[in-house]
């Protein structure tokens, strides 16, 4: 089973990497870029009996390791 | 308009960050984790006449800055 976890900074949290990308795009001459935010996407290949079990397992992984609940939001997508 | 660019390492390219996460999950007692791959997700808020123009612009951004075509794949999602 494959789980895709998308982790992004909560809105309102300063994103220095996003700002760096935004400035670099401007320097390269790209117009009309209002805001850039960068996050992480983590793909996990795991053994689980069913999607519900897999989602619960991955939620536990997010709570213990993958995401910082104070400044980050995360979403989980499970595919067979 | 909002563009979401998902950038992942090509399969076959060693992913040290993914390996580090995989080992950490094992150390935390998670069983059944076969493989972990980490990538980037970049959300861009930009002004564009229509989704087709936005996609072409973002594709150009990926070619010039956001993705390394030698070792990375990317996908672009445009939403209003």
Coordinates of C-alpha atoms in Angstrom, one line a residue:
Chain A
X1 CA 0.0 0.0 0.0
X2 CA 1.2 3.5 -0.7
X3 CA 0.6 6.6 1.5
X4 CA 1.3 10.1 0.3
X5 CA 1.7 12.7 3.1
X6 CA 1.7 16.3 2.1
X7 CA 3.0 18.6 4.8
X8 CA 2.7 22.4 4.5
X9 CA 3.4 25.3 6.8
X10 CA 0.3 26.7 8.4
X11 CA -0.8 30.0 6.9
X12 CA 0.6 32.9 8.8
X13 CA 3.9 31.0 9.5
X14 CA 6.8 32.8 7.7
X15 CA 8.2 30.6 4.9
X16 CA 11.8 31.7 4.2
X17 CA 12.3 29.0 1.5
X18 CA 9.1 30.2 -0.2
X19 CA 10.3 33.8 0.0
X20 CA 13.7 32.8 -1.5
X21 CA 12.0 31.0 -4.4
X22 CA 9.7 34.0 -4.9
X23 CA 12.7 36.4 -5.1
X24 CA 14.6 34.1 -7.4
X25 CA 11.6 33.8 -9.8
X26 CA 11.5 37.6 -9.9
X27 CA 15.2 37.9 -10.6
X28 CA 14.7 35.4 -13.5
X29 CA 12.1 37.8 -14.9
X30 CA 8.9 36.0 -14.1
X31 CA 6.0 38.5 -13.6
X32 CA 2.8 38.2 -11.6
X33 CA 4.1 35.9 -8.8
X34 CA 2.2 37.0 -5.7
X35 CA 3.3 34.3 -3.2
X36 CA 5.2 31.1 -3.0
X37 CA 5.0 28.4 -0.2
X38 CA 7.2 25.3 -0.1
X39 CA 6.2 22.1 1.7
X40 CA 7.2 18.4 1.8
X41 CA 5.6 15.4 0.2
X42 CA 6.5 12.0 1.7
X43 CA 5.7 8.8 -0.1
X44 CA 5.6 5.7 2.1
X45 CA 5.4 2.1 0.8
X46 CA 4.0 0.1 3.7
X47 CA 2.3 -3.2 4.5
X48 CA -1.2 -2.7 6.0
X49 CA -4.3 -4.9 6.1
X50 CA -6.5 -2.2 4.6
X51 CA -6.6 1.5 3.8
X52 CA -8.2 2.4 7.2
X53 CA -5.4 0.7 9.1
X54 CA -2.8 2.3 6.8
X55 CA -4.3 5.7 7.4
X56 CA -4.3 5.3 11.2
X57 CA -0.7 4.1 11.1
X58 CA 0.5 7.0 9.0
X59 CA -1.4 9.5 11.2
X60 CA 0.5 8.1 14.1
X61 CA 3.8 8.5 12.1
X62 CA 2.8 12.1 11.4
X63 CA 2.1 12.8 15.1
X64 CA 5.4 11.2 16.2
X65 CA 7.8 12.2 13.5
X66 CA 6.8 13.5 10.1
X67 CA 4.9 16.7 10.9
X68 CA 5.3 19.4 13.6
X69 CA 1.7 20.1 14.6
X70 CA 2.6 23.5 16.0
X71 CA 3.5 25.1 12.6
X72 CA 2.6 22.5 10.0
X73 CA -0.6 21.0 8.5
X74 CA -0.6 17.6 6.8
X75 CA -2.9 15.6 4.6
X76 CA -2.8 11.8 4.0
X77 CA -3.7 10.0 0.8
X78 CA -3.8 6.2 0.7
X79 CA -3.6 4.3 -2.6
X80 CA -3.4 0.5 -3.1
Chain B
X1 CA -4.7 31.4 -9.8
X2 CA -2.9 28.8 -7.8
X3 CA -0.3 26.3 -9.1
X4 CA 0.8 23.3 -7.1
X5 CA 4.1 21.8 -8.2
X6 CA 5.1 18.4 -6.8
X7 CA 8.7 17.5 -7.3
X8 CA 10.0 14.0 -6.5
X9 CA 13.3 12.3 -7.1
X10 CA 13.3 10.0 -10.1
X11 CA 13.1 6.3 -9.2
X12 CA 16.6 4.8 -8.9
X13 CA 18.0 8.0 -7.5
X14 CA 19.2 7.5 -3.9
X15 CA 17.1 9.4 -1.5
X16 CA 19.1 10.0 1.8
X17 CA 16.3 12.0 3.4
X18 CA 13.8 9.2 2.7
X19 CA 16.3 6.6 4.1
X20 CA 16.7 8.7 7.3
X21 CA 12.9 8.9 7.8
X22 CA 12.7 5.2 7.1
X23 CA 15.3 4.4 9.8
X24 CA 13.7 6.8 12.3
X25 CA 10.3 5.2 11.8
X26 CA 11.9 1.8 12.5
X27 CA 13.5 3.2 15.6
X28 CA 10.1 4.4 16.8
X29 CA 8.8 0.9 16.4
X30 CA 6.7 1.2 13.2
X31 CA 6.6 -2.1 11.4
X32 CA 6.0 -2.9 7.8
X33 CA 7.6 0.2 6.3
X34 CA 9.2 -0.9 3.0
X35 CA 10.3 2.4 1.5
X36 CA 10.1 6.1 2.1
X37 CA 10.7 8.8 -0.5
X38 CA 10.7 12.6 0.2
X39 CA 10.0 15.3 -2.3
X40 CA 8.9 19.0 -2.4
X41 CA 5.5 20.6 -3.0
X42 CA 5.6 24.2 -4.1
X43 CA 2.4 26.3 -4.1
X44 CA 2.5 29.4 -6.3
X45 CA -0.1 32.1 -6.2
X46 CA 0.2 33.9 -9.6
X47 CA -1.6 36.1 -12.0
X48 CA -2.4 34.5 -15.3
X49 CA -5.1 35.0 -18.0
X50 CA -6.2 31.3 -18.0
X51 CA -5.1 27.9 -16.7
X52 CA -3.2 27.1 -20.0
X53 CA -1.1 30.2 -19.7
X54 CA -0.5 29.6 -16.0
X55 CA 0.7 26.0 -16.8
X56 CA 3.1 27.1 -19.5
X57 CA 4.5 29.8 -17.2
X58 CA 4.9 27.3 -14.3
X59 CA 6.5 24.7 -16.7
X60 CA 9.0 27.4 -17.6
X61 CA 9.7 28.1 -13.9
X62 CA 10.3 24.4 -13.3
X63 CA 12.7 24.3 -16.2
X64 CA 14.7 27.3 -15.1
X65 CA 14.6 27.0 -11.3
X66 CA 12.2 24.7 -9.4
X67 CA 13.2 21.3 -10.6
X68 CA 16.4 19.6 -11.7
X69 CA 15.4 17.6 -14.8
X70 CA 18.4 15.3 -14.4
X71 CA 17.3 13.7 -11.1
X72 CA 13.8 15.0 -10.5
X73 CA 10.3 14.5 -12.0
X74 CA 7.6 17.2 -11.5
X75 CA 3.9 17.5 -11.9
X76 CA 1.8 20.7 -12.1
X77 CA -1.7 21.2 -10.9
X78 CA -3.5 24.4 -11.7
X79 CA -6.6 25.6 -9.7
X80 CA -8.5 28.8 -9.9

